[in-house]
């Protein structure tokens, strides 16, 4: 009897299926329905709290890093942010595989303990006398490792949601089988489900699409704080406050998008919404390109970009020589002169930035949820733990490379080159989506069980 709970947590969510049978048509009892949704809501809360923690930290990483270690620059910021996703990328397949063979509670509990310990380390990275930036790097990596539990959560929710769709459309069948869920009642039978063929091309393509979508948003949230501090001469406190408000507004916008996208997807389909979201993202980054003849404030006082072409070499030297003798009780603001592009790249107007943020805030959640939905439908009723682990790993790889890419390109060449390259990347992604468009269909449609 002790193994019944373990077996129930390991068994596939959609029950037993044998070749030639129709036991994939399932009717669930009221007890299992309530248990399933109780589990789903708990996991929703887990993901919500994890996202809240991530959002709180992401806006303050750059000011915090500058405060604890003066040797850290914008390039190192990219590595700090990427370390979170590196840890998540390593952990996701491990936790996903673990959940396929053991109760899902085990990887969830272990990952939560890792996250708590890592966040405690992050809170005290200012204590050591030196090398503080490397302690922060390690702390963020461990936090990301703990966040690898998202693979387990997604695989469970994906399977349970697929079950709900099946039960509503196949209620007239007589096949009935008890299912085991996390925190739910145990089944008395051990069920082994044979794997069915999955379109691997569609799986790989969806992973690539998911990678690009996460890559783009990761670089956007990474560059928001340095960009606004450079363009609008905001202090660290102002950047954390104003950028936090902007991202909070984008979060509200995303919630509204999520509420409306379900109804919209029934009318035009997930693939069309994914394509539309990518186009909106492209427009958002195109709007973000610098233009005009107004330049950002240079970080040294009295050294203005308007006077640079007409200023003599001697005047510049005198200005720089005087600057150390001035009162430094107030932190310097503006675009650092070490970034050569600050001298010749037009500033990005605040209205420009806000319009871009709104567009990206519309496109990103649409693409994110549609790519995830398509992936789950492509996999169908097969056990999804490992597959969801790889999807999460691809997203984590994007969150590793995105911050590193944007921090390096932005520091060296400025926003014009950085955002132009992003626009080109989105065009290539739209092209890929067009090539595989007809293959991104549900498992049940591909196998002729239902019509698209």
Coordinates of N, CA, C and O in Angstrom, one line a residue, residues 53-174:
X53 N 9.1 37.1 -6.7 CA 10.5 37.2 -6.2 C 11.5 37.6 -7.3 O 12.4 38.5 -7.1
X54 N 11.3 37.0 -8.5 CA 12.2 37.3 -9.6 C 12.1 38.8 -10.0 O 13.1 39.5 -10.2
X55 N 10.8 39.3 -10.1 CA 10.6 40.6 -10.5 C 11.1 41.7 -9.5 O 11.6 42.7 -9.9
X56 N 11.0 41.4 -8.2 CA 11.5 42.3 -7.2 C 13.0 42.4 -7.4 O 13.6 43.6 -7.3
X57 N 13.7 41.3 -7.6 CA 15.2 41.4 -7.7 C 15.7 42.0 -9.0 O 16.7 42.7 -8.9
X58 N 15.1 41.7 -10.1 CA 15.7 42.0 -11.4 C 15.9 43.5 -11.6 O 16.9 43.9 -12.2
X59 N 15.0 44.3 -11.0 CA 15.2 45.8 -11.2 C 16.3 46.3 -10.4 O 16.8 47.4 -10.7
X60 N 16.6 45.7 -9.3 CA 17.6 46.2 -8.3 C 19.0 45.6 -8.4 O 19.9 46.0 -7.7
X61 N 19.1 44.6 -9.3 CA 20.4 44.0 -9.4 C 21.5 45.0 -9.8 O 22.6 45.0 -9.2
X62 N 21.3 45.8 -10.8 CA 22.3 46.7 -11.3 C 22.7 47.7 -10.2 O 23.9 47.9 -9.9
X63 N 21.8 48.4 -9.6 CA 22.2 49.3 -8.5 C 22.9 48.6 -7.3 O 23.9 49.1 -6.7
X64 N 22.4 47.4 -7.0 CA 22.9 46.6 -5.9 C 24.3 46.2 -6.2 O 25.3 46.2 -5.4
X65 N 24.6 45.7 -7.4 CA 25.9 45.3 -7.9 C 26.9 46.5 -7.8 O 28.0 46.3 -7.4
X66 N 26.5 47.6 -8.3 CA 27.3 48.8 -8.2 C 27.7 49.2 -6.8 O 28.8 49.7 -6.5
X67 N 26.7 49.0 -5.9 CA 27.0 49.4 -4.5 C 27.9 48.5 -3.8 O 28.7 48.9 -3.0
X68 N 27.8 47.2 -4.0 CA 28.6 46.2 -3.2 C 30.0 46.0 -3.8 O 30.9 45.6 -3.1
X69 N 30.2 46.3 -5.1 CA 31.5 46.1 -5.7 C 31.7 47.1 -6.8 O 31.0 47.1 -7.9
X70 N 32.6 48.1 -6.6 CA 32.8 49.2 -7.5 C 33.5 48.7 -8.8 O 33.5 49.4 -9.8
X71 N 34.1 47.5 -8.8 CA 34.8 47.0 -10.0 C 33.8 46.4 -11.0 O 34.2 46.1 -12.1
X72 N 32.6 46.2 -10.6 CA 31.6 45.6 -11.6 C 31.1 46.6 -12.6 O 30.8 47.8 -12.3
X73 N 31.1 46.2 -13.9 CA 30.6 47.1 -14.9 C 29.3 46.5 -15.6 O 28.9 45.4 -15.2
X74 N 28.8 47.1 -16.6 CA 27.6 46.7 -17.3 C 27.8 45.3 -17.9 O 26.8 44.5 -18.0
X75 N 29.0 45.0 -18.4 CA 29.2 43.7 -19.0 C 29.1 42.6 -17.9 O 28.5 41.5 -18.2
X76 N 29.6 42.8 -16.7 CA 29.5 41.8 -15.7 C 28.0 41.7 -15.2 O 27.6 40.6 -14.8
X77 N 27.2 42.7 -15.3 CA 25.8 42.6 -15.0 C 25.1 41.5 -15.9 O 24.3 40.8 -15.4
X78 N 25.5 41.5 -17.2 CA 25.0 40.5 -18.0 C 25.2 39.1 -17.5 O 24.4 38.2 -17.6
X79 N 26.4 38.8 -17.0 CA 26.8 37.5 -16.5 C 26.0 37.2 -15.2 O 25.6 36.1 -15.0
X80 N 25.8 38.2 -14.4 CA 25.1 38.0 -13.1 C 23.6 37.6 -13.4 O 23.1 36.6 -12.8
X81 N 23.0 38.3 -14.3 CA 21.6 38.0 -14.7 C 21.6 36.6 -15.4 O 20.6 35.8 -15.2
X82 N 22.6 36.3 -16.2 CA 22.6 35.0 -17.0 C 22.8 33.9 -16.0 O 22.4 32.7 -16.3
X83 N 23.5 34.1 -14.9 CA 23.8 32.9 -14.0 C 22.5 32.3 -13.5 O 22.4 31.1 -13.2
X84 N 21.5 33.1 -13.3 CA 20.2 32.6 -12.8 C 19.7 31.6 -13.8 O 19.2 30.5 -13.5
X85 N 19.7 31.9 -15.1 CA 19.2 31.1 -16.1 C 20.1 29.9 -16.4 O 19.6 28.8 -16.7
X86 N 21.4 30.0 -16.1 CA 22.3 28.9 -16.3 C 21.9 27.8 -15.2 O 21.8 26.6 -15.5
X87 N 21.7 28.3 -14.0 CA 21.3 27.3 -13.0 C 20.0 26.7 -13.3 O 19.8 25.4 -13.1
X88 N 19.0 27.4 -13.8 CA 17.7 26.9 -14.2 C 17.8 25.9 -15.3 O 17.2 24.9 -15.3
X89 N 18.7 26.2 -16.3 CA 18.9 25.3 -17.4 C 19.5 24.0 -17.0 O 19.0 22.9 -17.5
X90 N 20.4 24.0 -16.1 CA 21.0 22.8 -15.6 C 19.9 21.9 -14.8 O 19.8 20.7 -14.9
X91 N 19.2 22.7 -14.0 CA 18.3 22.0 -13.1 C 17.0 21.4 -13.7 O 16.4 20.4 -13.3
X92 N 16.5 22.1 -14.7 CA 15.2 21.8 -15.3 C 15.1 20.4 -15.8 O 14.2 19.6 -15.5
X93 N 16.0 19.9 -16.7 CA 16.0 18.5 -17.1 C 16.1 17.5 -16.0 O 15.5 16.4 -16.0
X94 N 16.9 17.9 -15.0 CA 17.1 17.0 -13.9 C 15.8 16.8 -13.1 O 15.4 15.7 -12.8
X95 N 15.2 17.9 -12.8 CA 13.9 17.9 -12.0 C 12.8 17.2 -12.9 O 12.0 16.5 -12.3
X96 N 12.8 17.5 -14.2 CA 11.8 16.9 -15.1 C 12.0 15.4 -15.1 O 11.0 14.6 -15.0
X97 N 13.2 14.9 -15.2 CA 13.4 13.4 -15.2 C 13.1 12.8 -13.9 O 12.5 11.7 -13.8
X98 N 13.5 13.5 -12.8 CA 13.2 13.1 -11.5 C 11.7 12.9 -11.3 O 11.2 11.9 -10.7
X99 N 10.9 13.8 -11.8 CA 9.4 13.8 -11.6 C 8.8 12.7 -12.4 O 7.7 12.2 -12.1
X100 N 9.5 12.2 -13.5 CA 8.9 11.1 -14.3 C 9.1 9.7 -13.6 O 8.3 8.8 -13.8
X101 N 10.0 9.6 -12.6 CA 10.3 8.3 -12.0 C 10.0 8.3 -10.5 O 10.0 7.3 -9.9
X102 N 9.8 9.5 -9.9 CA 9.6 9.6 -8.5 C 8.4 10.6 -8.3 O 8.0 11.3 -9.2
X103 N 7.9 10.6 -7.0 CA 6.8 11.5 -6.7 C 7.2 13.0 -7.0 O 8.3 13.4 -6.7
X104 N 6.3 13.7 -7.6 CA 6.6 15.1 -8.0 C 6.9 16.0 -6.8 O 7.5 17.0 -6.9
X105 N 6.4 15.5 -5.6 CA 6.6 16.3 -4.4 C 8.1 16.4 -4.1 O 8.6 17.5 -3.6
X106 N 8.9 15.4 -4.4 CA 10.3 15.4 -4.0 C 11.1 16.5 -4.7 O 11.7 17.3 -4.0
X107 N 11.1 16.6 -6.0 CA 11.9 17.7 -6.6 C 11.3 19.1 -6.3 O 12.1 20.0 -6.2
X108 N 10.0 19.2 -6.0 CA 9.4 20.5 -5.7 C 10.0 20.9 -4.3 O 10.4 22.1 -4.1
X109 N 9.9 20.0 -3.3 CA 10.4 20.4 -2.0 C 11.9 20.7 -2.0 O 12.3 21.7 -1.4
X110 N 12.7 19.9 -2.6 CA 14.1 20.1 -2.7 C 14.4 21.4 -3.3 O 15.3 22.2 -2.8
X111 N 13.8 21.7 -4.4 CA 14.0 23.0 -5.1 C 13.7 24.2 -4.3 O 14.3 25.2 -4.3
X112 N 12.6 24.1 -3.5 CA 12.2 25.2 -2.7 C 13.2 25.5 -1.6 O 13.6 26.6 -1.3
X113 N 13.8 24.4 -1.0 CA 14.8 24.6 0.0 C 16.1 25.3 -0.6 O 16.7 26.1 0.0
X114 N 16.4 24.9 -1.8 CA 17.6 25.5 -2.5 C 17.3 26.9 -2.7 O 18.2 27.8 -2.5
X115 N 16.1 27.3 -3.2 CA 15.8 28.7 -3.4 C 15.9 29.5 -2.2 O 16.4 30.7 -2.2
X116 N 15.4 29.0 -1.1 CA 15.4 29.8 0.2 C 16.8 30.0 0.6 O 17.2 31.2 1.0
X117 N 17.7 29.0 0.6 CA 19.1 29.2 1.0 C 19.8 30.1 0.0 O 20.6 31.0 0.5
X118 N 19.6 30.0 -1.3 CA 20.2 30.9 -2.2 C 19.8 32.4 -2.0 O 20.7 33.3 -2.2
X119 N 18.6 32.6 -1.8 CA 18.1 34.0 -1.5 C 18.7 34.6 -0.3 O 19.0 35.8 -0.2
X120 N 18.9 33.7 0.7 CA 19.6 34.2 2.0 C 21.0 34.6 1.7 O 21.5 35.6 2.2
X121 N 21.7 33.8 0.8 CA 23.1 34.2 0.4 C 23.1 35.5 -0.3 O 23.9 36.3 -0.1
X122 N 22.1 35.7 -1.2 CA 22.0 36.9 -2.0 C 21.8 38.1 -1.1 O 22.4 39.2 -1.4
X123 N 21.1 37.9 -0.1 CA 20.8 39.1 0.8 C 22.1 39.5 1.6 O 22.1 40.7 2.1
X124 N 23.1 38.6 1.7 CA 24.3 39.0 2.5 C 25.5 39.0 1.7 O 26.6 38.9 2.2
X125 N 25.4 39.2 0.3 CA 26.6 39.2 -0.5 C 27.4 40.5 -0.2 O 28.6 40.6 -0.7
X126 N 26.9 41.5 0.5 CA 27.6 42.7 0.8 C 28.6 42.5 2.0 O 29.4 43.4 2.2
X127 N 28.4 41.4 2.7 CA 29.2 41.2 3.9 C 30.7 41.0 3.7 O 31.5 41.5 4.3
X128 N 31.1 40.1 2.8 CA 32.5 39.8 2.6 C 33.3 41.0 2.2 O 32.7 42.0 1.6
X129 N 34.6 41.0 2.5 CA 35.4 42.2 2.4 C 35.8 42.4 0.9 O 36.1 43.6 0.5
X130 N 35.8 41.4 0.1 CA 36.2 41.5 -1.3 C 35.5 40.4 -2.1 O 34.8 39.6 -1.6
X131 N 35.6 40.6 -3.5 CA 35.0 39.6 -4.4 C 33.5 39.5 -4.3 O 32.9 38.5 -4.6
X132 N 32.9 40.6 -3.9 CA 31.4 40.6 -3.7 C 30.6 40.2 -4.9 O 29.6 39.6 -4.9
X133 N 31.1 40.7 -6.1 CA 30.4 40.5 -7.3 C 30.3 39.0 -7.7 O 29.4 38.5 -8.2
X134 N 31.4 38.3 -7.3 CA 31.4 36.8 -7.5 C 30.5 36.1 -6.6 O 29.9 35.0 -7.0
X135 N 30.3 36.6 -5.4 CA 29.3 36.0 -4.5 C 27.9 36.2 -5.0 O 27.1 35.3 -4.9
X136 N 27.7 37.4 -5.6 CA 26.4 37.6 -6.2 C 26.2 36.7 -7.4 O 25.1 36.2 -7.6
X137 N 27.2 36.5 -8.1 CA 27.1 35.6 -9.3 C 26.7 34.2 -8.9 O 25.8 33.6 -9.5
X138 N 27.4 33.7 -7.8 CA 27.0 32.4 -7.3 C 25.6 32.3 -6.7 O 24.9 31.3 -6.9
X139 N 25.2 33.3 -6.0 CA 23.9 33.3 -5.4 C 22.8 33.3 -6.4 O 21.9 32.5 -6.3
X140 N 22.9 34.1 -7.5 CA 21.9 34.1 -8.5 C 21.9 32.8 -9.3 O 20.8 32.3 -9.7
X141 N 23.0 32.2 -9.4 CA 23.1 30.8 -10.1 C 22.3 29.8 -9.3 O 21.6 29.0 -9.8
X142 N 22.5 29.8 -7.9 CA 21.8 28.9 -7.1 C 20.3 29.2 -7.0 O 19.4 28.3 -7.0
X143 N 19.9 30.4 -7.0 CA 18.5 30.8 -7.1 C 17.9 30.2 -8.4 O 16.8 29.7 -8.4
X144 N 18.6 30.3 -9.5 CA 18.1 29.8 -10.7 C 18.0 28.3 -10.7 O 17.1 27.7 -11.3
X145 N 18.9 27.6 -10.0 CA 18.9 26.2 -9.9 C 17.6 25.7 -9.2 O 16.9 24.8 -9.6
X146 N 17.3 26.5 -8.1 CA 16.0 26.2 -7.4 C 14.8 26.4 -8.2 O 13.8 25.7 -8.1
X147 N 14.9 27.4 -9.2 CA 13.8 27.7 -10.0 C 13.6 26.7 -11.1 O 12.6 26.8 -11.9
X148 N 14.4 25.7 -11.2 CA 14.3 24.6 -12.2 C 13.0 23.8 -12.0 O 12.7 23.0 -12.9
X149 N 12.4 24.0 -10.8 CA 11.1 23.2 -10.6 C 10.0 23.6 -11.5 O 9.0 22.9 -11.6
X150 N 10.2 24.6 -12.3 CA 9.1 25.0 -13.2 C 8.8 23.9 -14.3 O 7.7 23.8 -14.8
X151 N 9.8 23.1 -14.6 CA 9.6 22.0 -15.5 C 8.6 21.0 -14.9 O 7.7 20.5 -15.6
X152 N 8.7 20.7 -13.6 CA 7.8 19.8 -13.0 C 6.4 20.4 -12.9 O 5.4 19.8 -13.3
X153 N 6.3 21.7 -12.6 CA 5.0 22.4 -12.5 C 4.3 22.4 -13.9 O 3.1 22.1 -14.0
X154 N 5.1 22.8 -14.9 CA 4.5 22.9 -16.3 C 4.0 21.5 -16.8 O 3.0 21.4 -17.4
X155 N 4.8 20.4 -16.5 CA 4.4 19.1 -17.0 C 3.1 18.7 -16.3 O 2.2 18.1 -17.0
X156 N 3.0 19.0 -15.0 CA 1.7 18.6 -14.3 C 0.5 19.4 -14.9 O -0.5 18.9 -15.2
X157 N 0.7 20.7 -14.9 CA -0.4 21.6 -15.4 C -0.8 21.3 -16.8 O -2.0 21.3 -17.2
X158 N 0.2 21.0 -17.6 CA -0.1 20.7 -19.0 C -0.9 19.5 -19.2 O -1.9 19.4 -19.9
X159 N -0.5 18.4 -18.4 CA -1.3 17.2 -18.5 C -2.7 17.3 -17.9 O -3.6 16.8 -18.5
X160 N -2.8 18.0 -16.8 CA -4.1 18.2 -16.2 C -5.0 19.0 -17.1 O -6.2 18.8 -17.1
X161 N -4.5 20.0 -17.7 CA -5.3 20.9 -18.6 C -5.8 20.1 -19.8 O -6.9 20.2 -20.3
X162 N -4.9 19.2 -20.4 CA -5.3 18.4 -21.5 C -6.4 17.5 -21.1 O -7.3 17.2 -21.8
X163 N -6.3 17.0 -19.9 CA -7.4 16.1 -19.4 C -8.7 16.8 -19.3 O -9.7 16.3 -19.7
X164 N -8.7 18.0 -18.9 CA -10.0 18.8 -18.8 C -10.6 19.0 -20.2 O -11.8 18.8 -20.3
X165 N -9.7 19.3 -21.2 CA -10.3 19.4 -22.5 C -10.8 18.1 -23.1 O -11.9 18.1 -23.7
X166 N -10.2 17.0 -22.7 CA -10.7 15.8 -23.2 C -12.0 15.4 -22.6 O -12.9 14.9 -23.2
X167 N -12.1 15.6 -21.3 CA -13.3 15.1 -20.6 C -14.5 15.9 -21.0 O -15.6 15.4 -21.1
X168 N -14.3 17.2 -21.4 CA -15.4 18.0 -21.8 C -15.9 17.6 -23.2 O -17.1 17.8 -23.5
X169 N -15.0 17.2 -24.0 CA -15.4 16.8 -25.4 C -15.7 15.4 -25.6 O -16.3 15.0 -26.6
X170 N -15.3 14.5 -24.7 CA -15.6 13.1 -24.8 C -16.4 12.5 -23.7 O -16.2 11.4 -23.2
X171 N -17.4 13.3 -23.2 CA -18.1 12.9 -22.0 C -19.1 11.7 -22.3 O -19.6 11.2 -21.3
X172 N -19.3 11.3 -23.5 CA -20.2 10.2 -23.8 C -19.6 8.9 -23.8 O -20.2 7.9 -24.1
X173 N -18.3 8.8 -23.5 CA -17.6 7.5 -23.5 C -17.8 6.8 -22.2 O -18.2 7.4 -21.2
X174 N -17.5 5.5 -22.2 CA -17.7 4.7 -21.0 C -16.4 4.3 -20.3 O -16.4 3.7 -19.2

